[in-house]
mmCIF file with all atom_site columns, C-alpha atoms in Angstrom:
data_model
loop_
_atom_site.group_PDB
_atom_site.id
_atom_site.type_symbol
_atom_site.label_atom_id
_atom_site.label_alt_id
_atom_site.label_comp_id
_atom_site.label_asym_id
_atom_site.label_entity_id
_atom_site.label_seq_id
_atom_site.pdbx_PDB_ins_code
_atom_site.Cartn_x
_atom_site.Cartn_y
_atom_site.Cartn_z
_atom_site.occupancy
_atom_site.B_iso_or_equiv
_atom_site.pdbx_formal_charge
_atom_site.auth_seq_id
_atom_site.auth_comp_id
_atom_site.auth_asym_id
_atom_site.auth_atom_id
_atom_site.pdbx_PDB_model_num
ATOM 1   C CA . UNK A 1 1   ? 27.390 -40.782 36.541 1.00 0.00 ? 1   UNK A CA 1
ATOM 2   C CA . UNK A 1 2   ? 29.621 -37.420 36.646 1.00 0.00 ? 2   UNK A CA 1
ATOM 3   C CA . UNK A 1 3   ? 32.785 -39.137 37.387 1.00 0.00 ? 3   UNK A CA 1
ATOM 4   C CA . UNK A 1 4   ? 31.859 -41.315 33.629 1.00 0.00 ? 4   UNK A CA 1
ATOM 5   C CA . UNK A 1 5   ? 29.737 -38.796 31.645 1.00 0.00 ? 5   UNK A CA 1
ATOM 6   C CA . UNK A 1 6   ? 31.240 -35.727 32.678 1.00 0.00 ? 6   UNK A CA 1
ATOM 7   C CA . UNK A 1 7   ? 35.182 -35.873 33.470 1.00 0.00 ? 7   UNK A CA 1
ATOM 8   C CA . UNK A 1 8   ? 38.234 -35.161 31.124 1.00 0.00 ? 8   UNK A CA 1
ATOM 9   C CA . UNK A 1 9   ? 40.738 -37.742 30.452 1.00 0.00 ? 9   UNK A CA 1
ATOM 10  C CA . UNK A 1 10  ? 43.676 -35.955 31.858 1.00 0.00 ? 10  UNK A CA 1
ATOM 11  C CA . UNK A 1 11  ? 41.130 -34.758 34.941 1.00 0.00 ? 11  UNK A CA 1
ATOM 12  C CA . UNK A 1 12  ? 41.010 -38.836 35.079 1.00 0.00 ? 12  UNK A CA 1
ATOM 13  C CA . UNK A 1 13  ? 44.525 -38.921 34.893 1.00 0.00 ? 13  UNK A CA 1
ATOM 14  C CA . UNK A 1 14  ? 45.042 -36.290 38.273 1.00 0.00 ? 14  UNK A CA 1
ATOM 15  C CA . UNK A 1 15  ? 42.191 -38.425 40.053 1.00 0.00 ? 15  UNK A CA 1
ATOM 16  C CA . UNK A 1 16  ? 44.084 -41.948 39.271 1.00 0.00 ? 16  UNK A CA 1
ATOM 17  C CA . UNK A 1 17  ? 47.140 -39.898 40.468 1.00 0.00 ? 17  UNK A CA 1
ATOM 18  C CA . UNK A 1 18  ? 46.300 -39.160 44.083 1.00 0.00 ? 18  UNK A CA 1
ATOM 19  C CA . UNK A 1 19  ? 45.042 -42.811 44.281 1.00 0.00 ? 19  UNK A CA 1
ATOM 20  C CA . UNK A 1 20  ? 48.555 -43.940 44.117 1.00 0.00 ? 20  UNK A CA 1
ATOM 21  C CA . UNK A 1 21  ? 49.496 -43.176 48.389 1.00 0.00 ? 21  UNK A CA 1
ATOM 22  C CA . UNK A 1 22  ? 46.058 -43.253 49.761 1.00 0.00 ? 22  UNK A CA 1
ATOM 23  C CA . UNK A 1 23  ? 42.485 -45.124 48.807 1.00 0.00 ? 23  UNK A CA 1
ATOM 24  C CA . UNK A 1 24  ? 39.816 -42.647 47.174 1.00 0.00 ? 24  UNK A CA 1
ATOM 25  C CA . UNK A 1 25  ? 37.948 -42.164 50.379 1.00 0.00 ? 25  UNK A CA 1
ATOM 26  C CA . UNK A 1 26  ? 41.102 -40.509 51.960 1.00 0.00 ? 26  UNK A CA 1
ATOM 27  C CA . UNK A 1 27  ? 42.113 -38.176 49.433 1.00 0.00 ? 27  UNK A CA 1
ATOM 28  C CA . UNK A 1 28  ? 41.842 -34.647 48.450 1.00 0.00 ? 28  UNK A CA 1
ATOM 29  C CA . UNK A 1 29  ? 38.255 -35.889 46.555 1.00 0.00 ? 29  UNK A CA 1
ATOM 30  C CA . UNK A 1 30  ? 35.767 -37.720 47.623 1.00 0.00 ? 30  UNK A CA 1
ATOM 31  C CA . UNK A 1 31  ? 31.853 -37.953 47.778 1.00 0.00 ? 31  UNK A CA 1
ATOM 32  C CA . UNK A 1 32  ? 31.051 -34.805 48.371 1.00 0.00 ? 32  UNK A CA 1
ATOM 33  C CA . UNK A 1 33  ? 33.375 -33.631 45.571 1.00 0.00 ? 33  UNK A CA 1
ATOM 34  C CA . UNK A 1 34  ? 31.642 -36.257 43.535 1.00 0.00 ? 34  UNK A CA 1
ATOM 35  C CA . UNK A 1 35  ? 28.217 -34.865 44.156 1.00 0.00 ? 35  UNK A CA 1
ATOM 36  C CA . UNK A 1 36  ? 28.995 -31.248 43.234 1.00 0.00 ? 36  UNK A CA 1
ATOM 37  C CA . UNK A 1 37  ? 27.564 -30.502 39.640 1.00 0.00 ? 37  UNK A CA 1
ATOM 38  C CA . UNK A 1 38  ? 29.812 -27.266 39.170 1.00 0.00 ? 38  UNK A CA 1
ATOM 39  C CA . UNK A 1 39  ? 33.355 -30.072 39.465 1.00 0.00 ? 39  UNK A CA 1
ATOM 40  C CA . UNK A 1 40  ? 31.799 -31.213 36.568 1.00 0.00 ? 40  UNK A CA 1
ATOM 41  C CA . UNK A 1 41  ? 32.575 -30.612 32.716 1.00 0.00 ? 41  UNK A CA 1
ATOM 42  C CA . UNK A 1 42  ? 29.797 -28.176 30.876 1.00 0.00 ? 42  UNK A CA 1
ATOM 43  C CA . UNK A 1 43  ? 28.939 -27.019 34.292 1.00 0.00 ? 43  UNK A CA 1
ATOM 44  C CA . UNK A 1 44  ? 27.920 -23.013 34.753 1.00 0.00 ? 44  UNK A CA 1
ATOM 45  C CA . UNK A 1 45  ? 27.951 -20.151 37.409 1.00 0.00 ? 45  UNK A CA 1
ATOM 46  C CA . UNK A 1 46  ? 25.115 -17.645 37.172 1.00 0.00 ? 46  UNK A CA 1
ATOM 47  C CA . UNK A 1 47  ? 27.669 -14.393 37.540 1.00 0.00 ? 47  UNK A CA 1
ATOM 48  C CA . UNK A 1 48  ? 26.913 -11.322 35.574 1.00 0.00 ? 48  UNK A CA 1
ATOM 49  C CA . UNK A 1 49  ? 28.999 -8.812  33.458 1.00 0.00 ? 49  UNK A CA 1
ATOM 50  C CA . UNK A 1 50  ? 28.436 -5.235  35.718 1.00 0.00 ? 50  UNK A CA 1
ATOM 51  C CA . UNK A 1 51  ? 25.485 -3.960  33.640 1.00 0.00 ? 51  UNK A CA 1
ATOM 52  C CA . UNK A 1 52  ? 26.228 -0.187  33.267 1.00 0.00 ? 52  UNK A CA 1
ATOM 53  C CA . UNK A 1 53  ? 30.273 -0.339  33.198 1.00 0.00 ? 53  UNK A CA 1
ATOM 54  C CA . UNK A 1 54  ? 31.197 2.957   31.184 1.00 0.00 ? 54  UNK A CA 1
ATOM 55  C CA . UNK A 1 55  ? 34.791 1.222   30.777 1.00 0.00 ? 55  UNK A CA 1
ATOM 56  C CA . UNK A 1 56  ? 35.163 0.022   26.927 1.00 0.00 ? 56  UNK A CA 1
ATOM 57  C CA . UNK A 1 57  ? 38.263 -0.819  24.559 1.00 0.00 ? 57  UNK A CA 1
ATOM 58  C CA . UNK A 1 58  ? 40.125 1.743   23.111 1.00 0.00 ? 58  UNK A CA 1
ATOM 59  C CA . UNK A 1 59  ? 39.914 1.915   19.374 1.00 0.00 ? 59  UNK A CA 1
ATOM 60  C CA . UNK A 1 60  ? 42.064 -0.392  17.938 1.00 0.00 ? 60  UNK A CA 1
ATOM 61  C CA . UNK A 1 61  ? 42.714 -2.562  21.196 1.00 0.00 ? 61  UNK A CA 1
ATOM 62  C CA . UNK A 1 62  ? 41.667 -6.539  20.776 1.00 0.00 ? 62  UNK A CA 1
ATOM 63  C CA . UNK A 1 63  ? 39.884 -7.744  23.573 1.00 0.00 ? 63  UNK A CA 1
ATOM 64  C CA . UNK A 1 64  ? 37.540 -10.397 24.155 1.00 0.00 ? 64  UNK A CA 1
ATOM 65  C CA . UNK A 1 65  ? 34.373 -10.619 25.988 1.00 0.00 ? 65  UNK A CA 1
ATOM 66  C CA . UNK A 1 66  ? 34.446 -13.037 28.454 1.00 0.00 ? 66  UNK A CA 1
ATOM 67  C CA . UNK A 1 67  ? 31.338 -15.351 28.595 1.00 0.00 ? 67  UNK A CA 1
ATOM 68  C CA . UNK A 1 68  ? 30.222 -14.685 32.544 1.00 0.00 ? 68  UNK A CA 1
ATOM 69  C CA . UNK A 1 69  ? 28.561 -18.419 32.946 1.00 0.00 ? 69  UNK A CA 1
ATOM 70  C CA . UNK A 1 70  ? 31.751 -19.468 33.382 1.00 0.00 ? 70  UNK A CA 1
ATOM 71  C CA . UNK A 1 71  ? 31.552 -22.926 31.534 1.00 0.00 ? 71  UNK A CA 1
ATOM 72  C CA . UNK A 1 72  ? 34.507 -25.435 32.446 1.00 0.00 ? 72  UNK A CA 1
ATOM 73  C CA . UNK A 1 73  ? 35.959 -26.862 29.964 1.00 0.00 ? 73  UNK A CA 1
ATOM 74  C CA . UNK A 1 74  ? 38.316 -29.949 29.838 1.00 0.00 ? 74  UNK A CA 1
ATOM 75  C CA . UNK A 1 75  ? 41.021 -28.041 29.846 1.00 0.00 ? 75  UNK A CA 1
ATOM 76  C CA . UNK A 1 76  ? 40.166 -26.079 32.572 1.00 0.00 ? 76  UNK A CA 1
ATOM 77  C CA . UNK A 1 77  ? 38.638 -28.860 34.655 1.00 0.00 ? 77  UNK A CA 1
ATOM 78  C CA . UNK A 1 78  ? 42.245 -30.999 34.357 1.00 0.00 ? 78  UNK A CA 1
ATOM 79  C CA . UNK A 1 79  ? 43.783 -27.843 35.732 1.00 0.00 ? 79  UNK A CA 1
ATOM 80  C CA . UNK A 1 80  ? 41.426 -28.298 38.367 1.00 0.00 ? 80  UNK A CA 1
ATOM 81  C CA . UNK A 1 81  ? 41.804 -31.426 39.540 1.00 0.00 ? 81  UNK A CA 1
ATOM 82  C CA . UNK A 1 82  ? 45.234 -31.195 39.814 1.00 0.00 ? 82  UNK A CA 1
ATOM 83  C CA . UNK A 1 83  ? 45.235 -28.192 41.565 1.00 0.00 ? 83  UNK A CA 1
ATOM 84  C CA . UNK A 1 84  ? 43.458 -29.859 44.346 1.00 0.00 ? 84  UNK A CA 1
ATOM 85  C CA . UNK A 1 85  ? 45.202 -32.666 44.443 1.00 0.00 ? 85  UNK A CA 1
ATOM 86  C CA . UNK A 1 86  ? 48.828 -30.620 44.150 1.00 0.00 ? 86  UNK A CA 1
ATOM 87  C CA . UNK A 1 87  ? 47.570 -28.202 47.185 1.00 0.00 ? 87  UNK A CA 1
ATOM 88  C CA . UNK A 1 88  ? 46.191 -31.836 49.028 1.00 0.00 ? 88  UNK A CA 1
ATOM 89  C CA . UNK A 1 89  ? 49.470 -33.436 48.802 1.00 0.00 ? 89  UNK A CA 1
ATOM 90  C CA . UNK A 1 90  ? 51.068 -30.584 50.141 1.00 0.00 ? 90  UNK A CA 1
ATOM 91  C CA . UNK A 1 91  ? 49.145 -29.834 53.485 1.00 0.00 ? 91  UNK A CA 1
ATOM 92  C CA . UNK A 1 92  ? 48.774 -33.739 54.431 1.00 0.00 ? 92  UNK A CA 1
ATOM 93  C CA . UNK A 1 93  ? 52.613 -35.165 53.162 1.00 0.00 ? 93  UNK A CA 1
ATOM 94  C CA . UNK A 1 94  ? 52.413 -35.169 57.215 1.00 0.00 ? 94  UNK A CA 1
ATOM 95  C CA . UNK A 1 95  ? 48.941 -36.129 58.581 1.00 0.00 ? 95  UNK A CA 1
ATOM 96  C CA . UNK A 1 96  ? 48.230 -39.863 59.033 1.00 0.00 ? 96  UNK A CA 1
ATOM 97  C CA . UNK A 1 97  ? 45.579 -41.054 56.218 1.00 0.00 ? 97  UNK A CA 1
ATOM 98  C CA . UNK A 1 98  ? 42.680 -41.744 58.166 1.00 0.00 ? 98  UNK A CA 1
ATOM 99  C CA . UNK A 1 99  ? 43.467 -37.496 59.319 1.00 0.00 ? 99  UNK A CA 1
ATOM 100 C CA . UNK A 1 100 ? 43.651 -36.110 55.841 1.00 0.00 ? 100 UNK A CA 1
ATOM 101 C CA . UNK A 1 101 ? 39.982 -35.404 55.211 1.00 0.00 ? 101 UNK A CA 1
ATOM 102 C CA . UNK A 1 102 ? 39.507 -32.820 56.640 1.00 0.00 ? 102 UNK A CA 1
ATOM 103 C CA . UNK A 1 103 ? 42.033 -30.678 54.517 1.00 0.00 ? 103 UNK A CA 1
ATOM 104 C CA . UNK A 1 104 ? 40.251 -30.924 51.332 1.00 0.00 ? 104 UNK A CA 1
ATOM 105 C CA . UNK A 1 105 ? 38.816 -27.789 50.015 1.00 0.00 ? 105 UNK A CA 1
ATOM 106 C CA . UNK A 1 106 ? 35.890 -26.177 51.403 1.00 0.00 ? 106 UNK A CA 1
ATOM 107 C CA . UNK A 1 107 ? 32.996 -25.688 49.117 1.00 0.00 ? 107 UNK A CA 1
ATOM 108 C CA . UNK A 1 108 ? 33.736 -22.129 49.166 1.00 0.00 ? 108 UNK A CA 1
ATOM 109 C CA . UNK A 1 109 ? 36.913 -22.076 48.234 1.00 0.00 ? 109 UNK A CA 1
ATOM 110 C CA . UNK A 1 110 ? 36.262 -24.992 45.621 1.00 0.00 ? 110 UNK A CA 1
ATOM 111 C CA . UNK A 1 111 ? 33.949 -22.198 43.993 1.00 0.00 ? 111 UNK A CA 1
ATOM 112 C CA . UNK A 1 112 ? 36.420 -19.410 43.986 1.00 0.00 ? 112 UNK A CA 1
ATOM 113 C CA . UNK A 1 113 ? 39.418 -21.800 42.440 1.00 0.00 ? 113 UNK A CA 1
ATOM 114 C CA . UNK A 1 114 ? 37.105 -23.181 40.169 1.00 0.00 ? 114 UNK A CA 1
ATOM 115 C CA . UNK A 1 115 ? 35.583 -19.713 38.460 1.00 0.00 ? 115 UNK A CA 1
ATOM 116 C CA . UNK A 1 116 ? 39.023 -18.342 38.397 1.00 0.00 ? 116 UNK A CA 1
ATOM 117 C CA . UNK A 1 117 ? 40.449 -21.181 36.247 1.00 0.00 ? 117 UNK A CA 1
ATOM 118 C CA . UNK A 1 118 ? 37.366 -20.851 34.146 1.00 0.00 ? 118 UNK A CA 1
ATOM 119 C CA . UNK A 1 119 ? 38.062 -17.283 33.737 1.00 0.00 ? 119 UNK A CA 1
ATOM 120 C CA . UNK A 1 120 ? 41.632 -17.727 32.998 1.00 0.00 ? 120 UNK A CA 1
ATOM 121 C CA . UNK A 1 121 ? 41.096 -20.352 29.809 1.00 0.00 ? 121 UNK A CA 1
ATOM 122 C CA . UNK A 1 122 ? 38.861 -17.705 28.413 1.00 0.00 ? 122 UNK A CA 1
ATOM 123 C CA . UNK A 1 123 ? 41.699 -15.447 28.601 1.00 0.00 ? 123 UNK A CA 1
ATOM 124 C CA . UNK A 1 124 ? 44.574 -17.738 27.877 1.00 0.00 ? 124 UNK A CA 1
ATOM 125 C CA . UNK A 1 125 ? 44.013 -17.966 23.866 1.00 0.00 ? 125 UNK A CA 1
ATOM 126 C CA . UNK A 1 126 ? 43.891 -14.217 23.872 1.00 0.00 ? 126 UNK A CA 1
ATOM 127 C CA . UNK A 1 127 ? 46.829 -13.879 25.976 1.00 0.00 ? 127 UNK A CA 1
ATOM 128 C CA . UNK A 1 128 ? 49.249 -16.972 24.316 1.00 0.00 ? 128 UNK A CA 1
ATOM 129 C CA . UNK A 1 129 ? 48.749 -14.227 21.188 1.00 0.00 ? 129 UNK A CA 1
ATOM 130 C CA . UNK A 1 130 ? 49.374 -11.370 22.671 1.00 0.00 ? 130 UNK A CA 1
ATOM 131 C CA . UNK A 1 131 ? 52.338 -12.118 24.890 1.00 0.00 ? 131 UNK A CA 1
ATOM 132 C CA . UNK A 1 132 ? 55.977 -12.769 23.262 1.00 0.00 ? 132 UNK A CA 1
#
């Protein structure tokens, strides 16, 4: 239902990619991927601004405030997708296919990769302005 429901078309697009040397059940996704509601698009983190941070903009700085449930976006789920399947490629363009399973991510990892490319479309907008 995710995978329908819940999935960007160029996050399709990265999926249908790493389909084209190996079946679905050998690459860099999977069921366990499939089952994870954070892989998902509208999917949040419960992280926290630091509550009594004395650090605040100068006057006349822009800045944004970044919104710490971490929503992903389709955008940001795309990037990934192909992430994973770009650092999957990589460590298995060696292993048998029946090996490469166990080199997808870890569900730790997934977490970290995920929240910073979250983070980072918050900030991209901001930045694209910013930056000659």
């Amino acid at each position: 239902e995710n995978w329908i429901d819940h999935t960007d078309p160029n996050a399709w697009s990265e999926v249908a990619a790493s389909n084209n040397d190996d079946p679905f059940e050998f690459g860099p996704f999977g069921e366990v991927f499939a089952q994870n509601p954070l892989a998902f698009l509208g999917s949040t983190v419960n992280m926290s601004a630091l509550p009594d941070c004395p650090l605040a903009p100068l006057s006349g700085d822009t800045y944004i405030v970044p919104d710490w449930n971490l929503p992903l976006t389709g955008p940001a789920q795309a990037t990934l997708v192909k992430r994973m399947r770009i650092s999957f490629k990589d460590m298995t363009s060696c292993i048998p296919s029946t090996k490469k399973k166990k080199y997808r991510i870890t569900d730790s990892d997934f977490v970290t990769l995920r929240n910073m490319i979250c983070i980072w479309y918050q900030f991209r907008d901001h930045a694209l302005t910013k930056l000659p």
